[in-house]
Amino acid sequence: MTRPSVLVARAVFGDIVDRLRAHFDVEDNPQDRIFTKAELSAKLAGKAGAFITGSERIDAELLDANPQLRAVCNMAVGYNNIDVDACNARGVLATNTPDVLTETTADFGFALMMAAARRMAESEHFLRRGEWSKWSYDMFIGSDVHGATLGILGMGRIGQAIARRGALGFGMQVIYHNRSRLAPELEAPLGARYVSKEALLREADHLVLVVPYSAASHHAIGAAELALMKPSATLTNVARGGVVDDAALAAALRERRIAAAALDVFEGEPSVHPDLLTVPNVVLTPHIASATVRTRRAMADLAVDNLIAALTGGTPPTPVNPQVLPLKG
Ligand code: DGY
């Protein structure tokens, strides 16, 4: 019996790729080349499944060019790189990696928020430039995190984990806005208060974005929203590029209409809006919120679990579109 072929579209832990080799003929990419859309489509020729990351776009055109493809398994919780409707229409399974990265991503989001509030990157750059000549009472004076109002846009698993850190660890008042309000038993231990988006923007001392990217959340934070925020407020984005209008944010930071920002994700990444690179009051990191050894291994393992189950008649643990199961062929 011929074994199914799969593509591992990006470099990943070798022992985890070996798990796929036990079941499939594997074409991997240890050099971690970034494939163009045409190259990715060509690489998928004859493949029944693909291990992908958030950088690989799976759309109708690619699926039509590869009608044999049955499963695309993302090593990411976010799956805005996959056209799920196109997958549904063609009976292709999409999977993601929820839960395993929740706490790690929340740690990083909280750290970024603290770095913005306490001006850590800005002051470190000043020190490295050799500009530190004396202590002074107002040097890099920032705003407190403990006891402040933490605003969260998008109160899913990661949003709730950030809220827990703020409420239980730092005595913060938690307010949030979400498509739907949390159940009272989830709100109560956090003292979390559901508010309108406008109230969230107006009241938060530190606003953290954890909302999934979609057409509905595109530029959820733009010039109009930034104008509602306190001049002393900080904004942290660990959600997706595109949730924030980066040009509008750079302008607001430059004009000190908000105090500071911290961004792990960017519109059009890995490109970063040039204006963000020149404003001092922003912390910039290259999409690493889930990047710990344990968590990245868990994400890769879960993506592989999904791919193996999908193509061997098992039950994929974290399908995005379970309605396509069982897969044909
Ligand atoms: C995710 O899992 O969605 C993270 O952004 C890593 O890509």
Tab-separated table of C-alpha atoms and ligand atoms in Angstrom:
chain	number	residue	atom	x	y	z
A	1	MET	CA	0.000	0.000	0.000
A	2	THR	CA	1.425	3.412	-0.904
A	3	ARG	CA	1.896	5.775	1.960
A	4	PRO	CA	0.342	9.230	1.766
A	5	SER	CA	2.738	12.095	1.111
A	6	VAL	CA	2.802	15.209	3.231
A	7	LEU	CA	4.593	18.528	3.064
A	8	VAL	CA	6.195	20.115	6.112
A	9	ALA	CA	6.212	23.643	4.743
A	10	ARG	CA	8.609	25.168	7.271
A	11	ALA	CA	11.562	24.067	9.377
A	12	VAL	CA	10.552	22.558	12.695
A	13	PHE	CA	12.001	20.286	15.403
A	14	GLY	CA	13.554	17.268	13.650
A	15	ASP	CA	12.228	14.651	16.058
A	16	ILE	CA	8.722	15.976	15.538
A	17	VAL	CA	9.094	15.675	11.752
A	18	ASP	CA	10.281	12.085	12.401
A	19	ARG	CA	6.882	11.343	13.917
A	20	LEU	CA	5.381	12.115	10.503
A	21	ARG	CA	7.984	9.941	8.749
A	22	ALA	CA	6.668	6.929	10.671
A	23	HIS	CA	3.380	7.280	8.772
A	24	PHE	CA	3.978	9.230	5.597
A	25	ASP	CA	6.413	10.105	2.836
A	26	VAL	CA	7.575	13.479	4.027
A	27	GLU	CA	8.965	16.390	2.063
A	28	ASP	CA	10.312	18.852	4.583
A	29	ASN	CA	12.029	22.215	4.409
A	30	PRO	CA	14.962	22.142	6.849
A	31	GLN	CA	16.455	25.260	5.168
A	32	ASP	CA	13.248	27.064	6.101
A	33	ARG	CA	12.799	28.629	2.682
A	34	ILE	CA	9.780	30.863	2.473
A	35	PHE	CA	7.835	29.601	-0.525
A	36	THR	CA	6.064	31.964	-2.860
A	37	LYS	CA	2.408	31.190	-3.404
A	38	ALA	CA	3.270	29.405	-6.677
A	39	GLU	CA	6.085	27.417	-5.030
A	40	LEU	CA	3.863	26.336	-2.165
A	41	SER	CA	1.218	25.203	-4.617
A	42	ALA	CA	3.826	23.256	-6.614
A	43	LYS	CA	5.257	21.676	-3.439
A	44	LEU	CA	1.765	20.484	-2.527
A	45	ALA	CA	1.378	18.551	-5.789
A	46	GLY	CA	0.606	14.947	-4.861
A	47	LYS	CA	0.464	15.702	-1.108
A	48	ALA	CA	-2.466	14.544	0.986
A	49	GLY	CA	-1.642	16.833	3.866
A	50	ALA	CA	0.443	19.783	4.941
A	51	PHE	CA	2.033	20.962	8.144
A	52	ILE	CA	1.996	24.749	7.870
A	53	THR	CA	2.480	27.821	10.013
A	54	GLY	CA	0.676	31.138	10.062
A	55	SER	CA	2.974	32.330	7.271
A	56	GLU	CA	1.560	29.944	4.644
A	57	ARG	CA	-1.629	31.120	2.986
A	58	ILE	CA	-4.138	28.446	2.024
A	59	ASP	CA	-6.788	29.809	-0.313
A	60	ALA	CA	-9.284	28.590	-2.887
A	61	GLU	CA	-6.834	28.894	-5.772
A	62	LEU	CA	-4.228	26.761	-4.016
A	63	LEU	CA	-6.845	24.168	-3.035
A	64	ASP	CA	-8.181	24.010	-6.594
A	65	ALA	CA	-4.656	23.448	-7.886
A	66	ASN	CA	-4.269	20.575	-5.386
A	67	PRO	CA	-7.585	18.695	-5.298
A	68	GLN	CA	-5.868	15.681	-3.633
A	69	LEU	CA	-5.093	17.755	-0.506
A	70	ARG	CA	-7.164	16.588	2.460
A	71	ALA	CA	-5.750	18.304	5.555
A	72	VAL	CA	-3.881	21.527	6.352
A	73	CYS	CA	-2.559	21.561	9.905
A	74	ASN	CA	-1.494	24.919	11.264
A	75	MET	CA	1.179	25.264	13.927
A	76	ALA	CA	-0.643	28.296	15.334
A	77	VAL	CA	-3.833	28.970	17.205
A	78	GLY	CA	-4.765	31.785	14.825
A	79	TYR	CA	-5.842	30.542	11.404
A	80	ASN	CA	-6.559	33.702	9.446
A	81	ASN	CA	-3.989	32.366	6.936
A	82	ILE	CA	-6.481	29.641	5.976
A	83	ASP	CA	-9.647	30.318	3.968
A	84	VAL	CA	-11.854	28.026	6.031
A	85	ASP	CA	-14.897	28.527	3.777
A	86	ALA	CA	-12.816	27.381	0.808
A	87	CYS	CA	-11.709	24.329	2.830
A	88	ASN	CA	-15.298	23.550	3.784
A	89	ALA	CA	-16.455	23.772	0.179
A	90	ARG	CA	-13.796	21.228	-0.839
A	91	GLY	CA	-13.986	18.910	2.187
A	92	VAL	CA	-10.473	19.832	3.354
A	93	LEU	CA	-9.763	19.685	7.075
A	94	ALA	CA	-8.083	22.672	8.736
A	95	THR	CA	-6.641	22.358	12.236
A	96	ASN	CA	-4.973	24.754	14.676
A	97	THR	CA	-3.150	24.575	18.030
A	98	PRO	CA	-5.315	26.080	20.783
A	99	ASP	CA	-4.709	25.781	24.547
A	100	VAL	CA	-1.069	24.670	24.451
A	101	LEU	CA	0.135	28.254	23.997
A	102	THR	CA	-2.361	30.109	26.172
A	103	GLU	CA	-0.284	30.656	29.304
A	104	THR	CA	2.983	31.305	27.443
A	105	THR	CA	1.346	33.894	25.212
A	106	ALA	CA	-0.315	35.504	28.219
A	107	ASP	CA	3.064	35.707	29.991
A	108	PHE	CA	4.513	37.513	27.006
A	109	GLY	CA	1.539	39.831	26.557
A	110	PHE	CA	1.776	40.806	30.202
A	111	ALA	CA	5.536	41.312	29.918
A	112	LEU	CA	5.069	43.553	26.871
A	113	MET	CA	2.434	45.570	28.665
A	114	MET	CA	4.776	46.048	31.613
A	115	ALA	CA	7.643	46.956	29.294
A	116	ALA	CA	5.519	49.656	27.657
A	117	ALA	CA	4.202	51.019	30.958
A	118	ARG	CA	7.671	51.163	32.518
A	119	ARG	CA	9.460	52.250	29.322
A	120	MET	CA	11.921	49.368	29.425
A	121	ALA	CA	12.932	49.283	25.759
A	122	GLU	CA	13.142	53.044	25.422
A	123	SER	CA	15.335	53.389	28.526
A	124	GLU	CA	17.513	50.446	27.555
A	125	HIS	CA	18.219	52.018	24.143
A	126	PHE	CA	19.125	55.275	25.925
A	127	LEU	CA	21.565	53.431	28.176
A	128	ARG	CA	23.137	51.518	25.274
A	129	ARG	CA	23.609	54.770	23.369
A	130	GLY	CA	25.780	55.927	26.292
A	131	GLU	CA	23.441	58.790	27.119
A	132	TRP	CA	22.992	57.975	30.839
A	133	SER	CA	24.937	60.582	32.792
A	134	LYS	CA	22.965	61.013	36.025
A	135	TRP	CA	19.943	59.804	38.025
A	136	SER	CA	17.021	62.153	37.894
A	137	TYR	CA	13.572	62.119	39.430
A	138	ASP	CA	11.670	62.073	36.158
A	139	MET	CA	13.981	59.999	33.992
A	140	PHE	CA	11.816	57.515	32.032
A	141	ILE	CA	8.993	58.078	34.419
A	142	GLY	CA	6.174	55.726	33.461
A	143	SER	CA	2.870	54.501	34.807
A	144	ASP	CA	2.046	51.828	37.355
A	145	VAL	CA	0.737	48.464	36.324
A	146	HIS	CA	-0.331	47.281	39.797
A	147	GLY	CA	-3.702	48.686	40.784
A	148	ALA	CA	-4.321	50.143	37.305
A	149	THR	CA	-7.243	49.388	35.002
A	150	LEU	CA	-6.454	46.591	32.569
A	151	GLY	CA	-8.559	46.669	29.415
A	152	ILE	CA	-8.776	43.572	27.276
A	153	LEU	CA	-10.198	43.474	23.761
A	154	GLY	CA	-11.014	39.836	22.977
A	155	MET	CA	-11.703	37.787	26.070
A	156	GLY	CA	-10.962	34.291	24.785
A	157	ARG	CA	-8.556	31.868	26.413
A	158	ILE	CA	-5.505	34.143	26.126
A	159	GLY	CA	-7.461	37.241	27.139
A	160	GLN	CA	-8.696	35.472	30.256
A	161	ALA	CA	-5.169	34.279	31.090
A	162	ILE	CA	-3.891	37.879	30.861
A	163	ALA	CA	-6.817	39.035	32.989
A	164	ARG	CA	-5.894	36.426	35.629
A	165	ARG	CA	-2.350	37.756	35.794
A	166	GLY	CA	-3.604	41.321	36.141
A	167	ALA	CA	-6.383	40.696	38.644
A	168	LEU	CA	-4.777	38.060	40.854
A	169	GLY	CA	-1.112	39.013	40.573
A	170	PHE	CA	-1.196	42.783	40.233
A	171	GLY	CA	-4.478	43.875	41.831
A	172	MET	CA	-5.701	45.381	38.559
A	173	GLN	CA	-9.315	46.196	37.790
A	174	VAL	CA	-10.214	44.218	34.694
A	175	ILE	CA	-12.580	45.550	32.069
A	176	TYR	CA	-13.139	43.824	28.749
A	177	HIS	CA	-14.984	43.921	25.482
A	178	ASN	CA	-15.727	40.818	23.469
A	179	ARG	CA	-18.258	39.597	20.913
A	180	SER	CA	-20.104	37.952	23.780
A	181	ARG	CA	-20.053	38.448	27.503
A	182	LEU	CA	-18.352	35.805	29.670
A	183	ALA	CA	-20.432	33.586	31.943
A	184	PRO	CA	-20.722	35.029	35.474
A	185	GLU	CA	-18.623	32.163	36.898
A	186	LEU	CA	-15.732	33.218	34.634
A	187	GLU	CA	-16.119	36.950	35.321
A	188	ALA	CA	-16.476	36.691	39.088
A	189	PRO	CA	-13.020	35.363	40.119
A	190	LEU	CA	-11.400	38.083	37.998
A	191	GLY	CA	-13.792	40.824	39.060
A	192	ALA	CA	-13.988	41.403	35.316
A	193	ARG	CA	-16.490	43.958	34.053
A	194	TYR	CA	-17.954	43.758	30.541
A	195	VAL	CA	-18.025	47.200	28.909
A	196	SER	CA	-18.683	48.689	25.495
A	197	LYS	CA	-15.707	49.083	23.185
A	198	GLU	CA	-15.897	52.841	23.655
A	199	ALA	CA	-15.822	52.541	27.457
A	200	LEU	CA	-12.912	50.106	27.179
A	201	LEU	CA	-10.920	52.627	25.156
A	202	ARG	CA	-11.789	55.523	27.433
A	203	GLU	CA	-11.226	53.775	30.778
A	204	ALA	CA	-8.244	51.438	30.278
A	205	ASP	CA	-4.859	52.451	31.649
A	206	HIS	CA	-3.344	49.517	29.805
A	207	LEU	CA	-5.191	48.093	26.820
A	208	VAL	CA	-4.224	44.629	25.563
A	209	LEU	CA	-5.491	43.288	22.227
A	210	VAL	CA	-6.095	39.556	22.000
A	211	VAL	CA	-8.871	39.473	19.422
A	212	PRO	CA	-8.601	37.086	16.431
A	213	TYR	CA	-8.039	38.727	13.055
A	214	SER	CA	-10.962	38.773	10.644
A	215	ALA	CA	-12.610	41.258	8.315
A	216	ALA	CA	-14.599	42.393	11.360
A	217	SER	CA	-11.507	43.105	13.480
A	218	HIS	CA	-9.460	44.731	10.682
A	219	HIS	CA	-8.210	48.077	12.045
A	220	ALA	CA	-10.317	47.640	15.195
A	221	ILE	CA	-7.848	50.155	16.595
A	222	GLY	CA	-7.346	53.101	14.256
A	223	ALA	CA	-7.085	56.853	14.609
A	224	ALA	CA	-10.638	57.263	15.950
A	225	GLU	CA	-10.163	54.595	18.620
A	226	LEU	CA	-6.732	55.883	19.643
A	227	ALA	CA	-8.261	59.332	20.057
A	228	LEU	CA	-10.560	57.956	22.759
A	229	MET	CA	-7.699	56.560	24.857
A	230	LYS	CA	-6.135	58.361	27.821
A	231	PRO	CA	-2.908	60.211	26.970
A	232	SER	CA	-1.289	58.197	29.777
A	233	ALA	CA	-2.514	54.832	28.409
A	234	THR	CA	-0.515	52.032	26.824
A	235	LEU	CA	-1.564	49.691	24.020
A	236	THR	CA	-0.257	46.137	23.634
A	237	ASN	CA	-0.967	43.944	20.590
A	238	VAL	CA	-0.348	40.201	20.801
A	239	ALA	CA	-3.293	39.392	18.513
A	240	ARG	CA	-2.533	39.858	14.824
A	241	GLY	CA	-1.165	42.530	12.586
A	242	GLY	CA	-4.064	44.284	10.910
A	243	VAL	CA	-6.078	44.555	14.123
A	244	VAL	CA	-4.216	47.850	14.603
A	245	ASP	CA	-3.747	50.525	11.958
A	246	ASP	CA	0.022	50.718	12.409
A	247	ALA	CA	0.377	54.081	10.631
A	248	ALA	CA	-2.264	55.644	12.876
A	249	LEU	CA	-0.623	54.133	15.944
A	250	ALA	CA	2.812	55.468	14.997
A	251	ALA	CA	1.301	58.949	14.609
A	252	ALA	CA	-0.456	58.729	17.989
A	253	LEU	CA	2.767	57.609	19.661
A	254	ARG	CA	4.850	60.304	18.021
A	255	GLU	CA	2.392	62.995	19.086
A	256	ARG	CA	2.130	61.424	22.573
A	257	ARG	CA	-1.627	61.064	22.198
A	258	ILE	CA	-1.069	57.788	24.023
A	259	ALA	CA	1.959	57.149	26.233
A	260	ALA	CA	3.424	53.962	24.806
A	261	ALA	CA	2.757	50.751	22.925
A	262	ALA	CA	4.143	47.245	22.696
A	263	LEU	CA	3.684	45.198	19.548
A	264	ASP	CA	4.502	41.583	18.782
A	265	VAL	CA	2.527	41.495	15.524
A	266	PHE	CA	2.416	43.839	12.544
A	267	GLU	CA	0.488	44.564	9.383
A	268	GLY	CA	2.401	42.892	6.539
A	269	GLU	CA	4.981	41.303	8.875
A	270	PRO	CA	7.855	40.576	8.743
A	271	SER	CA	7.857	44.106	7.324
A	272	VAL	CA	7.296	46.721	9.993
A	273	HIS	CA	5.795	50.117	9.231
A	274	PRO	CA	8.828	52.437	8.976
A	275	ASP	CA	7.225	55.035	11.246
A	276	LEU	CA	7.072	52.492	14.084
A	277	LEU	CA	10.818	51.962	13.784
A	278	THR	CA	11.531	55.608	14.500
A	279	VAL	CA	9.150	56.388	17.364
A	280	PRO	CA	10.865	55.822	20.703
A	281	ASN	CA	7.873	54.932	22.868
A	282	VAL	CA	7.088	51.540	21.393
A	283	VAL	CA	8.439	48.091	22.210
A	284	LEU	CA	8.746	45.917	19.104
A	285	THR	CA	9.210	42.143	19.089
A	286	PRO	CA	9.150	39.762	16.087
A	287	HIS	CA	5.992	37.673	16.669
A	288	ILE	CA	7.446	35.580	19.502
A	289	ALA	CA	4.681	35.561	22.109
A	290	SER	CA	4.421	31.759	22.027
A	291	ALA	CA	8.170	31.206	21.620
A	292	THR	CA	9.318	29.049	24.501
A	293	VAL	CA	10.880	25.658	23.906
A	294	ARG	CA	8.111	23.807	25.688
A	295	THR	CA	5.282	25.663	24.016
A	296	ARG	CA	6.681	25.618	20.491
A	297	ARG	CA	7.299	21.866	20.870
A	298	ALA	CA	3.739	21.400	22.135
A	299	MET	CA	2.368	23.399	19.189
A	300	ALA	CA	4.398	21.376	16.685
A	301	ASP	CA	3.371	18.106	18.355
A	302	LEU	CA	-0.284	19.073	18.281
A	303	ALA	CA	-0.110	20.029	14.592
A	304	VAL	CA	1.507	16.634	13.904
A	305	ASP	CA	-1.120	14.823	16.029
A	306	ASN	CA	-3.763	16.497	13.891
A	307	LEU	CA	-2.088	15.570	10.604
A	308	ILE	CA	-1.519	11.941	11.583
A	309	ALA	CA	-5.087	11.521	12.840
A	310	ALA	CA	-6.572	13.271	9.805
A	311	LEU	CA	-4.830	11.004	7.297
A	312	THR	CA	-5.001	7.708	9.184
A	313	GLY	CA	-8.708	7.680	9.993
A	314	GLY	CA	-8.267	8.931	13.547
A	315	THR	CA	-9.927	11.837	15.319
A	316	PRO	CA	-7.928	15.053	14.943
A	317	PRO	CA	-7.749	16.644	18.395
A	318	THR	CA	-8.225	20.275	17.393
A	319	PRO	CA	-10.103	20.664	14.112
A	320	VAL	CA	-11.199	24.119	13.004
A	321	ASN	CA	-13.896	22.722	10.693
A	322	PRO	CA	-14.903	19.318	12.149
A	323	GLN	CA	-17.939	19.306	9.881
A	324	VAL	CA	-15.753	18.019	7.013
A	325	LEU	CA	-14.938	14.862	8.994
A	326	PRO	CA	-14.659	11.992	8.213
A	327	LEU	CA	-12.375	12.863	5.313
A	328	LYS	CA	-12.958	11.186	1.960
A	329	GLY	CA	-10.407	8.769	0.513
B	1	DGY	C1	-0.477	31.751	16.934
B	1	DGY	O1	-0.412	30.630	17.414
B	1	DGY	O2	-1.477	32.137	16.320
B	1	DGY	C2	0.712	32.624	17.113
B	1	DGY	O3	0.500	33.886	16.606
B	1	DGY	C3	1.941	31.978	16.522
B	1	DGY	O4	1.869	32.052	15.148
